[in-house]
Amino acid sequence: MSDPRPFFTDVSGAPAPGEPDYWQPVIFRGDEIAAEIARLCDIERPADGRRSSLFTHPRAPESSPSLAPGIRVSLDVLLPGESTTPRRHTSTQVGFAIAGTGRVRIGDTVHDVGRYDAWNHPSWRPYTVTNTGDEPFVRFTYSNAPLLEKMNVHLVEDLAEMPEARPDAFPDGASEDDAADAADEAGDARRTSPFGTFELADRAMLMPYETLINPPSLPSPALVWPWEGVKSHLDQLEALGDTYIGRRLYLLYNPLTGRTNGTTPSFFATITIRPPSIVDRPHRHVSAAINYFFHGSGWSRVGGKRYEWGAGDLMLTAPGWMIHHHASDDGDRVYELTIQDQPLNIAMESLLWQENLKHPPRVLGSEDGFATNRALRPATVGTAGG
Ligand SMILES: [Fe+2]
């Protein structure tokens, strides 16, 4: 077979493309999810133990199913006593349990998790999941695999068994802070080494190969955010009152992600509490958002169209740069998990964010961001989000 021939695409004088053709919001209703869980419970156990179904947007390419262009969400079920076989991959994930109890083993880290607990999966770390209870263990998994598939570099490896302990895990008594300090020192040493990076012209630097193949590194921790603790802090945000213009949420922050404010290097997970009858201001952001509403009910307006939702619904709420806002109904408070590909967009310097439509957007992460009207107190510094 002959080699494929590359060619030139003439774009001379081509106008800037118009706005992207965003994927429309879609909702998976709680009863549809329950029916899919029941179906997954009824099938014969697959050889790798993975009873799994992907929430698929009708616009997703057949070869790369996903719910947003860069976010894949799977519904994963294990019957009592079942485990998945070990696997690792270059994608990173957020896990969120919605029913039952399980044990998540990621490398040397073991988490016992239950309903509404969240955790992260670092890249290329072998893991298994086991149902430790007497009812189905059901979880959502949010993955950045679609982007890696687009780049044709998503590597996935099934393993015969979980490997022995990693020698580079945190030694006894060491902490992530120690690891960060060590990395800072290593970074400083690199900058001052005989092969160091140095200025060529005004702020334009030259970096040698020795640093290119040994960038400052941090151990990537496998963390868990137990719902009980998250909820107790979240419920205190209800006291912010009716005049508060921000979002009552906490980001499940993984310190590895530094300035990009992530749970993984690609995604943040936030959990929001909405007291009854709270209507957010319309806003928009380049990051896509997927919300799982697990208590209460309300509505969203996205691109001018209104969508009602209730407990148990999973929704693509913010596709691309569409203007949107959310509101809680009278009656009960709302709890929701939001996954956004915000850290990835901060790293790419593509995170346009317009918090107030009367003011221009800003590139978060490289320009000053926005503020709320919350009074600053020690140890409770507010954060943009939602
Ligand atoms: Fe939003």
Coordinates of C-alpha atoms and ligand atoms in Angstrom, one line a residue:
M1 CA 0.0 0.0 0.0
S2 CA 1.4 3.4 -0.9
D3 CA 2.0 6.0 1.8
P4 CA -0.8 8.6 2.3
R5 CA 0.0 11.9 0.6
P6 CA -0.1 15.0 2.7
F7 CA -1.4 18.2 1.0
F8 CA -1.9 21.9 1.6
T9 CA -5.2 23.4 2.6
D10 CA -5.4 27.0 1.3
V11 CA -6.9 29.3 3.9
S12 CA -5.6 32.5 2.5
G13 CA -8.0 35.4 3.4
A14 CA -10.5 33.0 5.0
P15 CA -12.7 34.8 7.5
A16 CA -12.7 33.9 11.1
P17 CA -15.0 31.0 11.7
G18 CA -18.4 31.8 13.3
E19 CA -19.3 30.6 16.8
P20 CA -19.0 26.9 17.3
D21 CA -22.1 24.7 16.8
Y22 CA -22.5 23.8 20.5
W23 CA -24.0 20.5 21.6
Q24 CA -27.4 21.1 23.0
P25 CA -28.2 20.5 26.7
V26 CA -29.5 17.0 27.4
I27 CA -30.9 15.4 30.5
F28 CA -30.9 11.8 31.6
R29 CA -33.8 11.4 34.0
G30 CA -33.5 9.6 37.3
D31 CA -35.9 6.9 36.3
E32 CA -34.0 6.3 33.1
I33 CA -30.8 5.9 35.1
A34 CA -32.5 3.6 37.5
A35 CA -33.7 1.4 34.6
E36 CA -30.2 1.3 33.1
I37 CA -28.8 0.3 36.6
A38 CA -31.4 -2.5 36.7
R39 CA -30.4 -3.7 33.2
L40 CA -26.7 -3.7 34.1
C41 CA -27.5 -5.7 37.2
D42 CA -29.3 -8.3 35.0
I43 CA -26.7 -9.0 32.4
E44 CA -24.2 -11.8 32.7
R45 CA -21.0 -10.6 34.5
P46 CA -18.5 -9.5 31.9
A47 CA -15.1 -11.2 32.1
D48 CA -13.4 -8.0 33.4
G49 CA -16.2 -7.3 35.9
R50 CA -17.2 -4.0 34.3
R51 CA -21.0 -3.6 34.1
S52 CA -20.8 -0.2 32.5
S53 CA -22.8 2.1 30.3
L54 CA -21.8 5.4 28.8
F55 CA -24.1 8.5 29.0
T56 CA -24.0 9.4 25.3
H57 CA -24.9 12.7 23.7
P58 CA -26.6 12.3 20.3
R59 CA -23.9 14.5 18.8
A60 CA -21.0 12.3 20.1
P61 CA -19.0 10.5 17.4
E62 CA -19.8 6.8 17.4
S63 CA -16.1 6.0 17.8
S64 CA -15.8 8.1 21.0
P65 CA -19.1 8.3 23.0
S66 CA -19.3 11.1 25.5
L67 CA -21.7 13.5 27.2
A68 CA -19.8 16.6 26.4
P69 CA -17.1 16.9 23.7
G70 CA -14.3 16.5 26.3
I71 CA -16.1 14.7 29.2
R72 CA -17.1 11.0 29.3
V73 CA -19.5 9.9 32.0
S74 CA -20.0 6.2 32.7
L75 CA -22.6 4.4 34.9
D76 CA -20.7 1.6 36.6
V77 CA -22.3 -1.2 38.6
L78 CA -20.9 -4.1 40.7
L79 CA -23.1 -6.7 42.3
P80 CA -22.3 -7.8 45.8
G81 CA -19.0 -9.6 45.9
E82 CA -17.9 -8.5 42.4
S83 CA -14.7 -6.7 41.5
T84 CA -13.3 -5.2 38.4
T85 CA -10.0 -6.6 37.0
P86 CA -7.0 -4.3 37.3
R87 CA -6.6 -1.6 34.6
R88 CA -4.7 1.6 34.1
H89 CA -4.9 4.4 31.5
T90 CA -3.5 7.8 30.6
S91 CA -6.9 9.4 31.2
T92 CA -7.7 10.8 34.6
Q93 CA -11.0 10.3 36.4
V94 CA -13.4 11.5 39.1
G95 CA -15.5 8.8 40.8
F96 CA -18.8 9.5 42.6
A97 CA -20.7 6.8 44.4
I98 CA -24.5 7.0 44.1
A99 CA -25.6 3.7 45.8
G100 CA -24.2 0.9 47.9
T101 CA -20.7 0.6 49.3
G102 CA -17.4 -0.3 47.7
R103 CA -13.6 -0.4 48.0
V104 CA -11.6 1.5 45.5
R105 CA -7.9 0.5 45.4
I106 CA -5.7 2.8 43.3
G107 CA -2.1 1.8 43.4
D108 CA -1.3 1.6 47.2
T109 CA -4.3 3.7 48.2
V110 CA -7.5 2.1 49.5
H111 CA -10.7 4.0 49.9
D112 CA -13.9 2.6 51.4
V113 CA -16.7 4.6 49.9
G114 CA -20.4 5.0 50.0
R115 CA -23.2 7.2 48.7
Y116 CA -22.0 10.7 47.5
D117 CA -18.4 10.1 48.4
A118 CA -16.0 11.4 45.6
W119 CA -12.5 10.4 44.6
N120 CA -9.9 11.0 41.9
H121 CA -8.0 8.5 39.8
P122 CA -4.4 9.7 38.8
S123 CA -3.1 8.8 35.4
W124 CA -1.5 5.4 34.7
R125 CA -2.2 4.1 38.2
P126 CA -3.5 0.6 38.3
Y127 CA -6.9 0.3 40.1
T128 CA -9.6 -2.1 41.0
V129 CA -13.1 -1.5 42.4
T130 CA -14.9 -4.0 44.7
N131 CA -18.5 -4.1 46.0
T132 CA -18.2 -4.6 49.8
G133 CA -21.9 -4.5 50.6
D134 CA -25.0 -6.5 50.1
E135 CA -26.7 -4.3 47.4
P136 CA -25.4 -3.1 44.0
F137 CA -22.5 -0.6 44.2
V138 CA -23.3 2.1 41.7
R139 CA -21.0 5.0 40.7
F140 CA -20.5 7.6 38.1
T141 CA -17.0 7.9 36.5
Y142 CA -16.1 11.2 34.7
S143 CA -13.1 10.8 32.3
N144 CA -11.1 13.0 30.0
A145 CA -10.7 10.1 27.6
P146 CA -12.6 11.7 24.7
L147 CA -9.9 14.4 24.4
L148 CA -7.1 11.9 24.5
E149 CA -9.0 9.8 21.9
K150 CA -9.3 12.9 19.7
M151 CA -5.5 13.3 20.1
N152 CA -5.1 9.6 19.3
V153 CA -3.1 9.0 22.5
H154 CA -5.5 7.3 24.9
L155 CA -3.5 4.3 26.2
V156 CA -5.4 1.7 28.2
E157 CA -3.9 -1.4 29.6
D158 CA -5.5 -4.4 31.3
L159 CA -3.3 -6.0 33.9
A160 CA -3.2 -9.6 35.1
E161 CA -2.9 -8.4 38.7
M162 CA -2.3 -5.3 40.8
P163 CA 1.4 -4.6 40.9
E164 CA 3.5 -4.4 44.1
A165 CA 3.7 -1.1 46.0
R166 CA 5.2 1.8 44.1
P167 CA 8.7 2.8 45.3
D168 CA 7.9 6.5 44.7
A169 CA 4.8 6.7 46.8
F170 CA 4.9 9.0 49.8
P171 CA 7.4 7.5 52.3
D172 CA 6.2 7.1 55.9
G173 CA 5.7 10.5 57.6
A174 CA 6.1 12.4 54.3
S175 CA 3.3 14.7 53.2
E176 CA 2.2 16.3 49.9
D177 CA 3.7 19.6 51.3
D178 CA 7.0 17.8 51.7
A179 CA 6.7 16.6 48.2
A180 CA 5.9 20.1 47.0
D181 CA 8.9 21.6 48.9
A182 CA 11.1 18.9 47.4
A183 CA 9.8 19.7 43.9
D184 CA 10.4 23.4 44.5
E185 CA 14.0 22.7 45.6
A186 CA 14.5 20.4 42.6
G187 CA 13.1 23.1 40.3
D188 CA 15.4 25.7 41.8
A189 CA 18.4 23.3 41.4
R190 CA 17.5 22.9 37.8
R191 CA 17.3 26.6 37.2
T192 CA 20.7 27.1 38.7
S193 CA 22.4 23.9 37.3
P194 CA 25.2 24.2 34.7
F195 CA 22.6 23.1 32.2
G196 CA 20.1 25.6 33.6
T197 CA 17.4 27.7 31.9
F198 CA 18.5 31.2 31.2
E199 CA 17.2 34.4 29.7
L200 CA 18.0 35.0 26.0
A201 CA 16.1 38.2 25.4
D202 CA 13.5 40.2 27.4
R203 CA 11.8 37.4 29.5
A204 CA 12.3 34.9 26.6
M205 CA 14.4 32.0 27.9
L206 CA 16.2 29.0 26.7
M207 CA 15.8 25.6 28.4
P208 CA 18.1 22.7 27.8
Y209 CA 17.1 19.1 27.0
E210 CA 18.1 17.9 30.5
T211 CA 15.2 20.0 32.0
L212 CA 12.8 19.1 29.1
I213 CA 13.0 15.4 30.0
N214 CA 13.0 16.1 33.8
P215 CA 10.4 18.7 34.5
P216 CA 9.5 19.5 38.2
S217 CA 7.3 16.7 39.3
L218 CA 4.9 16.0 42.1
P219 CA 3.5 12.7 43.3
S220 CA -0.1 12.6 42.1
P221 CA -2.2 11.6 45.1
A222 CA -5.4 9.4 45.0
L223 CA -7.7 11.4 47.2
V224 CA -11.2 10.8 48.6
W225 CA -13.8 13.4 49.7
P226 CA -16.2 11.8 52.1
W227 CA -19.7 13.2 51.7
E228 CA -20.3 13.5 55.4
G229 CA -17.5 16.0 55.8
V230 CA -18.3 17.8 52.6
K231 CA -21.9 18.2 53.6
S232 CA -21.2 19.6 57.0
H233 CA -19.1 22.4 55.5
L234 CA -21.5 22.9 52.6
D235 CA -24.5 23.3 54.9
Q236 CA -22.8 26.3 56.6
L237 CA -22.8 28.2 53.3
E238 CA -26.6 28.4 53.5
A239 CA -26.0 31.2 56.1
L240 CA -24.6 33.4 53.3
G241 CA -28.1 34.7 52.9
D242 CA -30.3 35.9 50.0
T243 CA -28.1 38.8 49.0
Y244 CA -25.0 36.6 48.3
I245 CA -24.3 36.8 44.5
G246 CA -21.8 33.9 44.3
R247 CA -22.4 30.1 44.3
R248 CA -22.7 28.2 47.5
L249 CA -20.2 25.4 46.7
Y250 CA -17.0 23.8 47.5
L251 CA -14.5 22.6 45.0
L252 CA -13.0 19.1 45.8
Y253 CA -9.5 20.5 45.5
N254 CA -6.5 18.3 44.7
P255 CA -3.4 20.3 45.6
L256 CA -1.5 18.6 42.8
T257 CA -3.5 20.8 40.4
G258 CA -2.1 24.1 41.8
R259 CA -3.3 27.2 40.1
T260 CA -5.6 25.4 37.8
N261 CA -8.0 24.6 40.7
G262 CA -8.8 21.0 39.9
T263 CA -9.9 17.7 41.3
T264 CA -7.9 16.1 38.4
P265 CA -5.6 18.1 36.0
S266 CA -8.5 18.2 33.6
F267 CA -11.7 18.5 35.7
F268 CA -13.0 20.1 38.8
A269 CA -15.7 18.5 40.8
T270 CA -17.8 21.0 42.9
I271 CA -20.7 20.2 45.2
T272 CA -23.2 23.0 45.5
I273 CA -26.0 23.6 48.0
R274 CA -28.9 25.7 46.7
P275 CA -31.3 26.9 49.4
P276 CA -34.9 27.1 48.1
S277 CA -35.8 29.8 45.6
I278 CA -32.2 30.9 44.7
V279 CA -31.8 32.2 41.1
D280 CA -28.2 32.5 39.9
R281 CA -27.2 35.3 37.6
P282 CA -26.9 34.4 33.9
H283 CA -23.2 33.8 33.0
R284 CA -21.1 31.8 30.6
H285 CA -17.8 30.0 30.4
V286 CA -15.8 28.1 27.9
S287 CA -15.7 25.1 30.2
A288 CA -18.4 22.5 29.7
A289 CA -20.5 21.6 32.8
I290 CA -22.3 18.4 33.7
N291 CA -24.6 18.5 36.8
Y292 CA -25.9 15.6 38.8
F293 CA -28.8 16.8 41.0
F294 CA -29.1 14.5 43.9
H295 CA -31.5 16.3 46.2
G296 CA -34.3 18.8 45.6
S297 CA -35.5 20.3 42.3
G298 CA -35.2 23.4 40.1
W299 CA -34.7 24.6 36.6
S300 CA -32.0 25.9 34.3
R301 CA -32.1 28.3 31.4
V302 CA -29.5 27.5 28.8
G303 CA -29.3 29.3 25.5
G304 CA -32.7 30.8 26.2
K305 CA -34.5 27.5 26.7
R306 CA -35.8 26.4 30.1
Y307 CA -35.1 22.9 31.5
E308 CA -36.7 21.4 34.6
W309 CA -34.8 18.9 36.7
G310 CA -35.1 17.0 39.9
A311 CA -33.3 14.7 42.2
G312 CA -31.6 11.8 40.3
D313 CA -31.2 13.7 37.0
L314 CA -27.9 14.1 35.2
M315 CA -27.7 17.0 32.8
L316 CA -25.2 18.6 30.4
T317 CA -26.0 22.1 31.6
A318 CA -23.4 24.3 30.1
P319 CA -22.2 23.3 26.6
G320 CA -19.4 25.6 25.4
W321 CA -20.0 29.3 25.6
M322 CA -23.8 29.3 25.9
I323 CA -25.4 31.7 28.4
H324 CA -27.0 29.9 31.3
H325 CA -28.2 30.0 34.8
H326 CA -29.7 27.7 37.4
A327 CA -32.4 28.1 40.0
S328 CA -33.9 26.0 42.9
D329 CA -37.6 25.6 43.4
D330 CA -39.5 26.5 46.5
G331 CA -39.4 23.9 49.2
D332 CA -36.3 21.7 49.5
R333 CA -32.7 22.6 49.2
V334 CA -30.8 21.3 46.2
Y335 CA -27.5 19.4 46.3
E336 CA -25.7 18.9 43.0
L337 CA -22.3 17.6 41.8
T338 CA -20.8 19.6 38.9
I339 CA -18.0 18.4 36.8
Q340 CA -16.3 21.0 34.5
D341 CA -13.2 20.8 32.3
Q342 CA -12.1 24.1 33.8
P343 CA -8.6 23.2 34.9
L344 CA -7.8 21.9 31.4
N345 CA -9.0 25.2 30.0
I346 CA -7.0 27.2 32.5
A347 CA -3.9 25.2 31.5
M348 CA -4.6 25.9 27.8
E349 CA -5.3 29.6 28.5
S350 CA -8.6 29.2 26.8
L351 CA -10.9 29.7 29.8
L352 CA -13.0 32.7 28.8
W353 CA -15.4 33.4 31.6
Q354 CA -18.2 36.0 31.8
E355 CA -19.5 36.2 35.3
N356 CA -21.7 39.2 34.6
L357 CA -23.1 39.7 31.1
K358 CA -22.9 43.5 31.6
H359 CA -19.1 43.3 31.7
P360 CA -16.7 41.8 29.3
P361 CA -15.3 38.2 29.7
R362 CA -11.9 37.6 31.1
V363 CA -9.3 34.8 30.5
L364 CA -9.3 33.2 34.0
G365 CA -5.9 32.1 35.0
S366 CA -4.0 34.7 33.1
E367 CA -6.1 37.8 33.9
D368 CA -7.6 38.9 37.2
G369 CA -10.8 37.0 37.8
F370 CA -14.0 38.1 39.5
A371 CA -15.2 38.8 43.1
T372 CA -18.4 38.1 44.9
N373 CA -20.0 40.3 47.6
R374 CA -18.9 37.9 50.4
A375 CA -17.0 39.4 53.3
L376 CA -13.5 37.9 53.5
R377 CA -12.7 36.1 56.7
P378 CA -9.6 34.1 57.5
A379 CA -9.5 30.6 56.1
T380 CA -12.8 31.1 54.2
V381 CA -11.5 32.8 51.0
G382 CA -14.2 32.8 48.3
T383 CA -13.8 31.2 44.9
A384 CA -15.4 31.8 41.6
G385 CA -17.2 28.8 40.2
G386 CA -20.4 27.2 39.1
Ligands
FE1 FE -22.0 28.0 34.8

